[in-house]
Coordinates of N, CA and C in Angstrom, one line a residue:
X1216 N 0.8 -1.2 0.0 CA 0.0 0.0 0.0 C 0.9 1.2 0.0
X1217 N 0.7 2.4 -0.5 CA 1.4 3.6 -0.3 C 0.3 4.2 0.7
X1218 N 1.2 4.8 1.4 CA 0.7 5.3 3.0 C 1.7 7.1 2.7
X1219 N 1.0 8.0 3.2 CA 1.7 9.6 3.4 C 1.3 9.5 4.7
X1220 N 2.9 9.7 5.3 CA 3.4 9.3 6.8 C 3.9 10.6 7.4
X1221 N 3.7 10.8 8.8 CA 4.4 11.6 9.4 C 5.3 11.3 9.9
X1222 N 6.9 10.8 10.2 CA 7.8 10.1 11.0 C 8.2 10.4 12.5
X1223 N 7.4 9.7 13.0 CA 7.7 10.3 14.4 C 8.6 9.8 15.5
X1224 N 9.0 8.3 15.7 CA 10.2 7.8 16.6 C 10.5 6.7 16.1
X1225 N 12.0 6.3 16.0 CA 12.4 4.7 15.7 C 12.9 4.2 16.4
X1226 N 12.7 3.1 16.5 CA 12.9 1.8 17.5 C 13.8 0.5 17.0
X1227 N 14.4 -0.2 17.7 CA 15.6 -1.0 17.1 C 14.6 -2.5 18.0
X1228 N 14.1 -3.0 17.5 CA 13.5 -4.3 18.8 C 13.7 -5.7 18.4
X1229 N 14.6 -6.1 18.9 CA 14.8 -7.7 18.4 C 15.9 -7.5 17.2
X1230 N 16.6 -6.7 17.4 CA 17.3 -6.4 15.8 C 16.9 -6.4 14.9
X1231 N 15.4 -5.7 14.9 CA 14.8 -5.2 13.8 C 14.5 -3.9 13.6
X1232 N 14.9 -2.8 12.9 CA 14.0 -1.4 13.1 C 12.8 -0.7 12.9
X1233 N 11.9 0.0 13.6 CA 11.0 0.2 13.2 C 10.5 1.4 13.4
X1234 N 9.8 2.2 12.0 CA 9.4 3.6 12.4 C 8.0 3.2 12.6
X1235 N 8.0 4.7 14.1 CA 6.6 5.2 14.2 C 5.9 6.3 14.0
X1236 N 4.8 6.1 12.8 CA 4.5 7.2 12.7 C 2.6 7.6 12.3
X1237 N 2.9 9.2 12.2 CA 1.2 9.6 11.9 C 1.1 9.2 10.6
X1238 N -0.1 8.1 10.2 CA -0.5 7.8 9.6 C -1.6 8.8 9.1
X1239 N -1.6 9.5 7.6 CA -2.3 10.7 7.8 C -4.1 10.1 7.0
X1240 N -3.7 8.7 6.5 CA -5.0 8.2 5.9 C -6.0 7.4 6.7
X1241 N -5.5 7.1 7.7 CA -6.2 6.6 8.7 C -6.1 7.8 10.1
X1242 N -5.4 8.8 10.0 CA -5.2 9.1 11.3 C -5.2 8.8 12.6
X1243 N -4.0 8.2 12.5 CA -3.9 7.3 13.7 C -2.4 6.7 13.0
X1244 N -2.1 6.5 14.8 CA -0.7 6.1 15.0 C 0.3 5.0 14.6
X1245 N 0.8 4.5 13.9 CA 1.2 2.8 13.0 C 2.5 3.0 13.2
X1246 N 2.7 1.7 13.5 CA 3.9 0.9 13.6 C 4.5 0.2 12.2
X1247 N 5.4 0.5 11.4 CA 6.3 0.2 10.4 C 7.8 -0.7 10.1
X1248 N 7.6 -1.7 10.0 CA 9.1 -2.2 10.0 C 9.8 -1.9 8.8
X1249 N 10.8 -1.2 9.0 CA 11.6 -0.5 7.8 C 12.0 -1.0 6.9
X1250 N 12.2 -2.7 7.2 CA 12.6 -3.3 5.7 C 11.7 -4.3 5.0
X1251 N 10.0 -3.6 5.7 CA 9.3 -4.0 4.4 C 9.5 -2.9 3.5
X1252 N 9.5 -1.4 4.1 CA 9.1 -0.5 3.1 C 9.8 -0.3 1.5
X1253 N 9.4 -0.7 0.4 CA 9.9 -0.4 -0.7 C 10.4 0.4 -1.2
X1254 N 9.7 1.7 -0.9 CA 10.1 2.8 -1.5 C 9.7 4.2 -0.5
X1255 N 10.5 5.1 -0.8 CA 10.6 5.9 0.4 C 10.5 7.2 -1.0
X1256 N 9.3 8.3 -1.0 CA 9.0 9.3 -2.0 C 9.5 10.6 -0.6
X1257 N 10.1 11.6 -0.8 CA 9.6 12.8 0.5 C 8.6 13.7 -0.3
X1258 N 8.0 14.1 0.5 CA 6.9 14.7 0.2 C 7.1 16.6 0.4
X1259 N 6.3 17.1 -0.4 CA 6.3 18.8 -0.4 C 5.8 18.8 0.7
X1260 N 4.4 18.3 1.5 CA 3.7 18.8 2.6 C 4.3 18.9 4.0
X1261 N 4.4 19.8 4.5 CA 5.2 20.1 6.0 C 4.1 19.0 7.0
X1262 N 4.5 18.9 8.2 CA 4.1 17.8 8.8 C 3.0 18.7 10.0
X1263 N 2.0 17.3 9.9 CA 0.8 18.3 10.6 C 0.9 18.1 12.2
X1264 N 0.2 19.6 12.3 CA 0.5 19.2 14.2 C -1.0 18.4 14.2
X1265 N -0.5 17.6 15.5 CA -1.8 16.4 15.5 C -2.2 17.2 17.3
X1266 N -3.8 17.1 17.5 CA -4.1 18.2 18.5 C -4.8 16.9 18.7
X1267 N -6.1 17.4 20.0 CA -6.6 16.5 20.7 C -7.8 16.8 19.8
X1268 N -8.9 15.9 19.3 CA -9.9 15.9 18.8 C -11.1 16.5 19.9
X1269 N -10.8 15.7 21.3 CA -11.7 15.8 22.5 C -11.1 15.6 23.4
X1270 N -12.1 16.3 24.6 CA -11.7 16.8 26.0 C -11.3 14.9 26.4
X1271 N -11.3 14.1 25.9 CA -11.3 13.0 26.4 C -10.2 11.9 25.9
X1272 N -9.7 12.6 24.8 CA -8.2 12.5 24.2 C -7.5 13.0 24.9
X1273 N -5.9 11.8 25.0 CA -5.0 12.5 25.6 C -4.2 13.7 24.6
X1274 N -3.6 14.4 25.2 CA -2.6 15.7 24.4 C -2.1 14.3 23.4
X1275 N -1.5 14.4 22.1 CA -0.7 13.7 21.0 C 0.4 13.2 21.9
X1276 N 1.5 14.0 22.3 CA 2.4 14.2 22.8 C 2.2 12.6 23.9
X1277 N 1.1 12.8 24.7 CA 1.2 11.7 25.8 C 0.5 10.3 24.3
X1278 N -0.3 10.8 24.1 CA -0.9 9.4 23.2 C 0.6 8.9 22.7
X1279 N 1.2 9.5 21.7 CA 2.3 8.6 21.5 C 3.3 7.8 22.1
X1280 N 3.7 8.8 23.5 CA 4.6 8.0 24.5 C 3.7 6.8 25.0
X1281 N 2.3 7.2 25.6 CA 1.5 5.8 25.6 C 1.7 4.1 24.6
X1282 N 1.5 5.0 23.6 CA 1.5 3.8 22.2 C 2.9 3.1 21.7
X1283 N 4.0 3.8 22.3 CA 5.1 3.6 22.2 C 5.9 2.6 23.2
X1284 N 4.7 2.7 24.7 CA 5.3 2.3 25.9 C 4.4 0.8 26.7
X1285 N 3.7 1.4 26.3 CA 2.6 0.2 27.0 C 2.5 -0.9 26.7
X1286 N 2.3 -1.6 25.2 CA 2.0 -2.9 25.5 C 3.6 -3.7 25.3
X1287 N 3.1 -5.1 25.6 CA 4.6 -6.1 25.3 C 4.7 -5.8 23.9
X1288 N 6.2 -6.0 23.9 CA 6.3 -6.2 22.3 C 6.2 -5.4 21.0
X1289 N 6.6 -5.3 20.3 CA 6.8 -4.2 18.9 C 5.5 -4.0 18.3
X1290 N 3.7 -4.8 18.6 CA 2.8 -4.7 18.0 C 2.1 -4.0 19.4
X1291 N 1.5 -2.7 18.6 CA 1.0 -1.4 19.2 C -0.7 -1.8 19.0
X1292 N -1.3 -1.0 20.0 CA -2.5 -0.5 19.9 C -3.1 0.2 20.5
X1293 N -4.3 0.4 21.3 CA -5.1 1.4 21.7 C -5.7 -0.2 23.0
X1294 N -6.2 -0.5 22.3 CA -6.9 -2.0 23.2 C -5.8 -2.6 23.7
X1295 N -5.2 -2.9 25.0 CA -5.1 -3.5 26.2 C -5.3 -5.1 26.1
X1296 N -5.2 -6.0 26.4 CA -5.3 -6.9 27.4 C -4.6 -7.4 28.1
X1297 N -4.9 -8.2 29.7 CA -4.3 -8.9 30.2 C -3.9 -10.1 30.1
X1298 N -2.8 -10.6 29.8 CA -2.4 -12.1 29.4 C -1.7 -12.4 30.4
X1299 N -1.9 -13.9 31.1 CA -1.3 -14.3 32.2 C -0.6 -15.7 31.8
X1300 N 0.7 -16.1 32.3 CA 1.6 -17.1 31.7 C 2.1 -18.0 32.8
X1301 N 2.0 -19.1 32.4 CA 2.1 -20.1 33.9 C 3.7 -20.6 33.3
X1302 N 4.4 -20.3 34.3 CA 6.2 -21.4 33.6 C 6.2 -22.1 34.9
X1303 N 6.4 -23.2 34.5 CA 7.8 -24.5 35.4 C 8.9 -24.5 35.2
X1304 N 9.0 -25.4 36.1 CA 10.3 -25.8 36.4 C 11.6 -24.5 35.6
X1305 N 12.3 -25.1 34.8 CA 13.6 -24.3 33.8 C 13.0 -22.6 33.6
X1306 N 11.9 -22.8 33.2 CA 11.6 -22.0 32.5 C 11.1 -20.7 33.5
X1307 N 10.6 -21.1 34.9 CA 10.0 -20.3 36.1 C 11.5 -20.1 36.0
X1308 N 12.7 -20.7 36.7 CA 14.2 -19.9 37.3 C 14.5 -18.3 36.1
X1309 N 14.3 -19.0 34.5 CA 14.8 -18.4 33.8 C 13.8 -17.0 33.7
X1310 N 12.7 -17.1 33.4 CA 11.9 -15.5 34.0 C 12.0 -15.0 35.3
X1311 N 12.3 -15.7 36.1 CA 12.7 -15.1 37.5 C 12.9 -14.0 37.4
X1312 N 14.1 -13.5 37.2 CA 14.6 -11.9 37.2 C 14.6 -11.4 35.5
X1313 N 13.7 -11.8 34.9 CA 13.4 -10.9 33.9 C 12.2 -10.1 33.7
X1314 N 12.4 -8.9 33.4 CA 11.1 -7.7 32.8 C 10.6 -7.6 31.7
X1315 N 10.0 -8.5 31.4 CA 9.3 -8.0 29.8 C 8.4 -6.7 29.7
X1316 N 7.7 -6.5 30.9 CA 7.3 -5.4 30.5 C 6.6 -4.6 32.2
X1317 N 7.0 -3.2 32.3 CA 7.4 -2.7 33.0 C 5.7 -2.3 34.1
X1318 N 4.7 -2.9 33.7 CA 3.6 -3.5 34.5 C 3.9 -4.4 34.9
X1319 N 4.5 -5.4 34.6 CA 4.3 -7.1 34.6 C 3.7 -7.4 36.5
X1320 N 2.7 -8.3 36.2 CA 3.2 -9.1 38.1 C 3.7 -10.2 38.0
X1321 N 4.7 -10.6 38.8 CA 4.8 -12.4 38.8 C 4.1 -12.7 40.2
X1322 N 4.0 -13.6 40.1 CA 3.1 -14.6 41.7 C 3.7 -16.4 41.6
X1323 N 4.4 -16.5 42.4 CA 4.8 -18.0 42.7 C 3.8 -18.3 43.4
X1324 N 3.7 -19.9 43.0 CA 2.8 -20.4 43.9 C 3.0 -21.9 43.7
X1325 N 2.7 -23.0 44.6 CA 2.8 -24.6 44.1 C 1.7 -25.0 44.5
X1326 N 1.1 -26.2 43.9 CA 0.0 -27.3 43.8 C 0.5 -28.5 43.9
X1327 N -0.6 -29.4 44.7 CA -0.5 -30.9 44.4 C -1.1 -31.6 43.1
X1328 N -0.5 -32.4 42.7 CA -0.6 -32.8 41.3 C -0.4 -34.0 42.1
X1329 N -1.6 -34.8 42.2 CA -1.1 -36.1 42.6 C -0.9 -36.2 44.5
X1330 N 0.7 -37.0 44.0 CA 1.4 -36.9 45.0 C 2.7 -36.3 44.8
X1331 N 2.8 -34.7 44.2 CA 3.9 -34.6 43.7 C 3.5 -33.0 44.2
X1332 N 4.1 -32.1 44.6 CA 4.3 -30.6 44.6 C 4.9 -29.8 43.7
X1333 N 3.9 -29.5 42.7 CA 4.2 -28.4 41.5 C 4.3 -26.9 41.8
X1334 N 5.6 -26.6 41.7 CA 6.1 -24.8 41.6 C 5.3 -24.5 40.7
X1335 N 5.6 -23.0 40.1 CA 5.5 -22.1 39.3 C 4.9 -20.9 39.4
X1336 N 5.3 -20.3 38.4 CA 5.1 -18.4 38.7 C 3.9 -18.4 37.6
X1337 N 3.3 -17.5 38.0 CA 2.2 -17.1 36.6 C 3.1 -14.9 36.6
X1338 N 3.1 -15.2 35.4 CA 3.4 -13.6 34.8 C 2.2 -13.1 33.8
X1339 N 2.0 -11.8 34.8 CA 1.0 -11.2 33.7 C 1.0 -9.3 33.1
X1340 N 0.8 -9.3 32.1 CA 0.8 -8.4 31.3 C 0.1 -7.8 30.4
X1341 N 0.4 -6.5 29.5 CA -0.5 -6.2 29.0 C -0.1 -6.2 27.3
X1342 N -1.1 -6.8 27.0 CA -0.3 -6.8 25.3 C -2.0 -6.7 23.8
X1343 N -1.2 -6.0 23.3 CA -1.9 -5.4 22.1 C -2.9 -6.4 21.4
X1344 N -1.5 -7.3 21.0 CA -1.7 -8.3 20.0 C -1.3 -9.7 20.4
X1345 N -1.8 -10.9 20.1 CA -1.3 -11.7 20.6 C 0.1 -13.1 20.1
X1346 N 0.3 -12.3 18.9 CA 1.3 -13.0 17.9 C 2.5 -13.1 18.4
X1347 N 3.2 -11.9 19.0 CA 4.4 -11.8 19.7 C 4.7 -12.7 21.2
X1348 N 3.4 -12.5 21.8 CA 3.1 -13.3 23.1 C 3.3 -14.7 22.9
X1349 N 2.1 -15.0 21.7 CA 2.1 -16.4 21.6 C 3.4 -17.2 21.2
X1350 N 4.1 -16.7 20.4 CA 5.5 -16.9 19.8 C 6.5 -17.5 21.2
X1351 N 6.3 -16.0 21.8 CA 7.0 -16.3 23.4 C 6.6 -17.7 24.3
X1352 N 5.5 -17.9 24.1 CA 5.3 -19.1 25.3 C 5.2 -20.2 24.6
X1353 N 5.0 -20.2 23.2 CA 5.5 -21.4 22.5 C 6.8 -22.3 22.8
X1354 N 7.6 -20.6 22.8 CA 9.0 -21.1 22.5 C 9.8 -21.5 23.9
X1355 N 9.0 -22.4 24.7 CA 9.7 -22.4 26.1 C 8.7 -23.9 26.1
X1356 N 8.2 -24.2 25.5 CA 7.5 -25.4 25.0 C 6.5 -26.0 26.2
X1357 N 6.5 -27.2 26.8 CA 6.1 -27.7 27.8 C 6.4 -27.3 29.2
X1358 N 7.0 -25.8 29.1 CA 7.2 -25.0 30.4 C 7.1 -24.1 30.5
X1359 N 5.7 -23.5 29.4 CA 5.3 -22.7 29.8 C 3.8 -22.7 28.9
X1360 N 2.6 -22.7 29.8 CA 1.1 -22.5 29.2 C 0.4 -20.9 29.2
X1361 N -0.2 -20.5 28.4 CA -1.1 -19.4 28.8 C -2.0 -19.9 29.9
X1362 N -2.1 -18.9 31.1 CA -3.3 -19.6 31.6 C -5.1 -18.7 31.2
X1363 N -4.8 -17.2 30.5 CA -5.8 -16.2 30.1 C -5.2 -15.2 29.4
X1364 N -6.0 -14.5 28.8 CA -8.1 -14.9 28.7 C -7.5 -16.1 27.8
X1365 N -9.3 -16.8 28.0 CA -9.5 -17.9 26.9 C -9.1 -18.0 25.8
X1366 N -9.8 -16.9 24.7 CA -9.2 -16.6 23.6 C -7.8 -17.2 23.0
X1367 N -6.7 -16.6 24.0 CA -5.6 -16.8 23.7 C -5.0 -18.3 24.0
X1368 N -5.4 -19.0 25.3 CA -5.7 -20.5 25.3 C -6.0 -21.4 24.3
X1369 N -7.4 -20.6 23.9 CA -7.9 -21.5 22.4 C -7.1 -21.4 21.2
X1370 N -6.4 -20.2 21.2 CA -5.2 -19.9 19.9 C -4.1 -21.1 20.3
X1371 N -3.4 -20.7 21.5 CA -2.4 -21.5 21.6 C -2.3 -23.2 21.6
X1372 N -3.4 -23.6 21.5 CA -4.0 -25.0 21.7 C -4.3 -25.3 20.2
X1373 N -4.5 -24.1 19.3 CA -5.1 -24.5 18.0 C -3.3 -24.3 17.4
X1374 N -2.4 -24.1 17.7 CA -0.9 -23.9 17.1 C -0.4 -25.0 17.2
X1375 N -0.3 -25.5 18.7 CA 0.3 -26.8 19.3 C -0.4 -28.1 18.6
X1376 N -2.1 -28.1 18.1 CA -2.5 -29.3 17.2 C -1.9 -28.8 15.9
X1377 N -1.7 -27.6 15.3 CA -0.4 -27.3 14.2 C 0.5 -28.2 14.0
X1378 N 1.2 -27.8 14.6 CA 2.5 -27.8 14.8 C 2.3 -29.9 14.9
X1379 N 1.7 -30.4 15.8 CA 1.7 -32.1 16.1 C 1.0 -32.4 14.6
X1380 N 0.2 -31.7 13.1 CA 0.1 -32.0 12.3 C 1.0 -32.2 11.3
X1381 N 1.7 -31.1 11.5 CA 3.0 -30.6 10.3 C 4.1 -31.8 11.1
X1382 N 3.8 -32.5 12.3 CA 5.2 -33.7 13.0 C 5.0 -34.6 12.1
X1383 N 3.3 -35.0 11.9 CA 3.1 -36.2 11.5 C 3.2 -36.4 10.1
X1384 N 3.3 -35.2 9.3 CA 3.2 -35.3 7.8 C 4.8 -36.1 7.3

């Protein structure tokens, strides 16, 4: 698509770059990864100041720091959710002292399973989109489950029968 952009902050995330900017055909804020873009035109038009539409908009200035800062991960939005992540064993030591994101809670806790005492932390946060998330707890395999919302349960349960279809082919 050709998109007339305002450039407003770039980001280096995962060793990938990415501009953020005013999107002037949708008006509203987009996230860009620089080496899809094909072609780069500059344009005559000076760049617009973007104001608050309503007393109920934040100033631009905070909207963008917001959209820049809040959810997990390089995929932006306006909509929130809370995603909560259950790790064991390897995988609870190894998030221990890590921040994915600067809300996060962790909560330890153990259960009986049987006759056996099961650790583990649940970590929860707030994220946009769920593609970057799900990527994450995939990739820690059998030590680590979403435990919510459902939604994201049902995604990750519909990847993992994936993924055991593409074993058996």
């Amino acid at each position: 698509t050709q998109r007339l952009v305002d450039p407003e902050h770039l980001i280096n995330y995962t060793g990938s770059w990415y501009i953020i900017c005013w999107d002037r055909g949708s008006k509203a804020i987009k996230t860009f990864n620089i080496s899809r873009i094909n072609e780069v035109q500059p344009s005559t038009l000076s760049f617009e100041k973007h104001v608050q539409v309503s007393k109920e908009q934040k100033p631009y200035k905070e909207e963008l720091a917001d959209y820049i800062a809040n959810p997990f991960g390089i995929f932006k939005g306006k909509k929130l959710v809370k995603v909560t992540i259950r790790f064991y064993d390897t995988a609870q030591r190894i998030i221990e002292h890590q921040v994915w994101h600067p809300e996060q809670v962790k909560k330890s806790n153990s259960e009986l399973k049987g006759k056996s005492l099961v650790e583990y932390t649940d970590l929860t946060l707030p994220v946009a989109d769920y593609t970057e998330i799900l990527s994450k707890i995939l990739s820690f395999g059998p030590l680590a489950r979403p435990i919510g919302p459902d939604d994201l349960v049902t995604l990750w349960k519909e990847r993992i029968h994936d993924m055991l279809k593409l074993a058996k082919s």
